[in-house]
Protein backbone atom coordinates (compact mmCIF):
# COMPACT_ATOMS: atom_id res chain seq x y z
CA MET A 1 136.19 152.64 78.84
CA PHE A 2 133.23 154.70 80.02
CA GLY A 3 132.75 154.50 83.80
CA THR A 4 129.17 153.94 85.00
CA VAL A 5 127.19 153.60 88.22
CA VAL A 6 123.76 152.03 88.80
CA VAL A 7 121.49 153.89 91.24
CA GLY A 8 118.77 151.70 92.77
CA VAL A 9 118.80 147.91 92.94
CA GLY A 10 115.22 146.81 92.42
CA ILE A 11 114.30 144.57 89.45
CA ALA A 12 115.48 147.11 86.84
CA GLY A 13 118.67 148.00 88.72
CA LEU A 14 119.69 144.37 89.20
CA ALA A 15 119.11 143.75 85.48
CA ARG A 16 121.35 146.75 84.68
CA ILE A 17 124.12 145.43 86.95
CA ARG A 18 123.87 141.98 85.34
CA ASP A 19 123.97 143.36 81.79
CA LEU A 20 126.84 145.78 82.48
CA MET A 21 128.91 143.00 84.03
CA ASN A 22 128.17 140.58 81.18
CA PRO A 23 127.87 142.68 78.01
CA MET A 24 126.80 141.12 74.73
CA PRO A 25 129.86 140.55 72.50
CA SER A 26 130.47 143.40 70.03
CA SER A 27 127.72 145.53 71.64
CA PRO A 28 128.21 149.16 72.79
CA SER A 29 127.97 147.85 76.37
CA GLU A 30 131.46 146.43 76.00
CA HIS A 31 132.74 150.02 76.26
CA LEU A 32 131.00 150.57 79.61
CA LYS A 33 132.67 149.71 82.90
CA LEU A 34 130.50 149.34 86.01
CA LEU A 35 132.33 151.04 88.86
CA GLY A 36 129.68 150.44 91.51
CA PHE A 37 126.07 150.76 92.55
CA VAL A 38 124.21 153.04 94.95
CA SER A 39 121.40 151.91 97.25
CA ARG A 40 119.77 153.10 100.47
CA ARG A 41 119.93 149.49 101.68
CA SER A 42 123.23 147.93 102.68
CA PHE A 43 124.39 145.13 100.36
CA GLY A 44 128.17 145.30 100.36
CA ASN A 45 128.66 143.65 96.97
CA ILE A 46 126.31 142.20 94.36
CA ASN A 47 128.20 139.61 92.35
CA GLU A 48 131.44 141.52 91.80
CA ALA A 49 129.86 144.98 91.78
CA LYS A 50 130.69 147.02 94.87
CA GLN A 51 128.34 149.31 96.74
CA ILE A 52 129.42 152.95 96.91
CA SER A 53 127.86 156.02 98.50
CA LEU A 54 125.86 158.53 96.48
CA GLU A 55 128.40 161.21 97.41
CA ASP A 56 131.30 159.12 96.06
CA ALA A 57 129.40 158.42 92.83
CA LEU A 58 128.74 162.14 92.30
CA ARG A 59 132.35 163.10 93.11
CA SER A 60 134.15 160.37 91.18
CA LYS A 61 136.09 161.55 88.12
CA GLU A 62 136.07 157.96 86.82
CA ILE A 63 132.25 157.78 86.68
CA HIS A 64 130.96 159.41 83.50
CA ALA A 65 127.34 158.18 83.49
CA ALA A 66 124.59 157.09 85.88
CA PHE A 67 121.85 154.51 85.27
CA ILE A 68 118.90 155.55 87.47
CA SER A 69 116.54 152.74 88.45
CA THR A 70 114.90 154.09 91.60
CA GLU A 71 111.20 154.65 92.34
CA ASN A 72 109.46 157.20 90.09
CA ARG A 73 109.17 159.96 92.67
CA SER A 74 112.93 160.23 93.19
CA HIS A 75 113.91 160.29 89.49
CA GLU A 76 113.80 164.07 89.11
CA GLU A 77 116.01 164.86 92.12
CA THR A 78 118.53 162.12 91.27
CA ILE A 79 118.81 163.24 87.63
CA ARG A 80 119.45 166.84 88.76
CA MET A 81 122.24 165.74 91.11
CA PHE A 82 124.06 163.72 88.45
CA LEU A 83 123.67 166.39 85.75
CA GLU A 84 124.98 169.02 88.17
CA ALA A 85 127.94 166.71 88.84
CA GLY A 86 128.66 166.64 85.09
CA LYS A 87 127.49 163.06 84.39
CA HIS A 88 125.44 161.65 81.54
CA VAL A 89 122.16 160.08 82.72
CA LEU A 90 120.03 157.15 81.61
CA VAL A 91 116.78 156.90 83.58
CA GLU A 92 114.00 154.33 83.55
CA TYR A 93 110.67 155.87 82.50
CA PRO A 94 109.14 158.17 83.60
CA MET A 95 111.77 160.90 83.84
CA ALA A 96 109.70 162.99 86.23
CA LEU A 97 106.17 163.25 87.59
CA SER A 98 105.37 166.42 85.62
CA ALA A 99 105.96 167.63 82.07
CA LYS A 100 107.31 170.94 83.45
CA ALA A 101 110.03 169.16 85.44
CA ALA A 102 110.91 166.96 82.45
CA HIS A 103 111.39 170.01 80.19
CA GLU A 104 113.58 171.66 82.84
CA LEU A 105 115.76 168.53 83.01
CA TRP A 106 116.13 168.38 79.20
CA GLU A 107 117.22 172.03 79.21
CA MET A 108 119.66 171.43 82.04
CA ALA A 109 121.22 168.47 80.20
CA GLU A 110 121.56 170.58 77.05
CA GLN A 111 123.22 173.42 78.96
CA LYS A 112 125.65 170.96 80.57
CA GLY A 113 126.36 169.26 77.24
CA LYS A 114 125.27 165.89 78.66
CA VAL A 115 123.07 163.09 77.37
CA LEU A 116 119.79 162.58 79.23
CA HIS A 117 118.08 159.44 77.93
CA VAL A 118 114.76 157.98 79.10
CA GLU A 119 114.76 154.23 78.66
CA HIS A 120 111.71 152.24 77.66
CA ILE A 121 113.15 148.82 76.92
CA GLU A 122 109.84 147.41 75.65
CA LEU A 123 110.09 149.62 72.53
CA LEU A 124 113.29 147.78 71.57
CA THR A 125 111.90 144.23 71.74
CA GLU A 126 111.29 142.11 68.64
CA GLU A 127 107.61 141.71 69.58
CA TYR A 128 107.09 145.46 69.65
CA LYS A 129 109.00 145.99 66.39
CA GLN A 130 106.69 143.41 64.77
CA LEU A 131 103.61 145.19 66.14
CA LYS A 132 104.87 148.48 64.71
CA LYS A 133 105.28 146.87 61.27
CA GLU A 134 101.73 145.52 61.44
CA VAL A 135 100.12 148.92 62.10
CA ALA A 136 102.33 150.92 59.71
CA GLY A 137 100.25 152.73 57.09
CA LYS A 138 96.95 151.76 58.69
CA ASP A 139 94.37 154.11 60.20
CA LEU A 140 93.30 153.43 63.77
CA VAL A 141 89.49 153.46 63.89
CA LYS A 142 88.98 152.22 67.44
CA GLY A 143 90.91 150.11 69.90
CA THR A 144 91.17 149.05 73.52
CA LEU A 145 94.29 148.33 75.54
CA HIS A 146 93.67 146.64 78.89
CA PHE A 147 96.33 145.63 81.39
CA THR A 148 96.49 144.72 85.05
CA GLY A 149 99.08 144.90 87.77
CA SER A 150 99.56 145.01 91.50
CA VAL A 151 98.49 148.11 93.43
CA LEU A 152 101.35 150.63 93.52
CA ASP A 153 102.60 152.65 96.47
CA GLU A 154 101.53 156.12 95.28
CA LYS A 155 104.05 157.84 97.58
CA LYS A 156 106.87 156.21 95.58
CA ALA A 157 105.33 155.58 92.15
CA GLY A 158 103.29 158.75 91.75
CA PHE A 159 99.62 159.06 90.86
CA PRO A 160 97.94 156.03 89.21
CA ALA A 161 98.30 157.16 85.59
CA PHE A 162 102.04 156.62 85.93
CA SER A 163 101.53 152.87 86.31
CA GLY A 164 100.30 152.99 82.70
CA ILE A 165 102.85 155.43 81.30
CA ALA A 166 104.70 152.68 79.44
CA ARG A 167 101.59 151.66 77.52
CA LEU A 168 100.84 155.29 76.72
CA THR A 169 104.33 155.53 75.22
CA TRP A 170 103.46 152.52 73.03
CA LEU A 171 100.33 154.23 71.73
CA ILE A 172 102.05 157.54 70.94
CA ASP A 173 104.89 155.74 69.18
CA LEU A 174 102.41 153.70 67.12
CA PHE A 175 99.75 156.31 66.37
CA GLY A 176 101.24 159.78 66.98
CA ASP A 177 100.16 162.46 69.43
CA LEU A 178 97.03 161.70 71.46
CA THR A 179 94.55 163.97 73.24
CA VAL A 180 92.85 162.86 76.45
CA THR A 181 89.08 163.18 75.99
CA SER A 182 88.04 161.73 79.36
CA ALA A 183 89.44 159.90 82.36
CA THR A 184 87.77 158.24 85.35
CA ARG A 185 89.06 156.44 88.40
CA GLU A 186 87.31 153.82 90.49
CA GLU A 187 88.62 152.83 93.90
CA GLN A 188 87.62 150.15 96.40
CA LYS A 189 90.06 150.61 99.26
CA ASP A 190 88.60 147.77 101.32
CA LYS A 191 89.47 145.40 98.43
CA ASN A 192 92.78 147.14 97.63
CA TYR A 193 91.40 147.73 94.13
CA SER A 194 91.91 150.68 91.80
CA ARG A 195 91.01 151.12 88.14
CA MET A 196 91.67 153.99 85.78
CA THR A 197 89.93 154.26 82.41
CA VAL A 198 91.19 156.81 79.91
CA HIS A 199 89.89 157.68 76.45
CA PHE A 200 92.24 159.18 73.86
CA GLN A 201 91.78 160.61 70.41
CA THR A 202 94.36 160.63 67.60
CA ALA A 203 95.24 163.78 65.66
CA ASN A 204 92.81 162.82 62.86
CA LYS A 205 90.05 162.16 65.44
């Protein structure tokens, strides 16, 4: 069995704990054993998963991998700590708030001989797989992707473009590398409203 720890118990972290404790039959998850979770808040136990300190998770010889589900801004530091401790890491997107930091983390994982995997679960859904089949072999002439969400805490989530990073990953996976041609931001603080509009161009313009 491969010992694991979940770091962060928001929506994603709780889903990780649930799935690790109840793996799908005959799935790779059956070889993973949840040995605890780490949180700044005090929970004691969640279901049968026990809360452990970050220090214990980093030190434990039984823990081989960490699932990081904290706020965006803390991903980079947490990944570094677990790689330095000799653990494999799975992190919810985005890995870091800059491309430079992300490249440094990939290099660090390679030097340590550890797996560093950025998870974007939406790319594994049946709906997305169907969408990918529908666009295969077609040329994108023009398109618009619009989505809404609640206003994010920028201190934790990073600058506003990161709230759309998942959709950007969709577009790159579907249509290849993209170049930003323009980007604007509109803010109405009195209405707690923010909007970012970005235009991209594919490699074949």
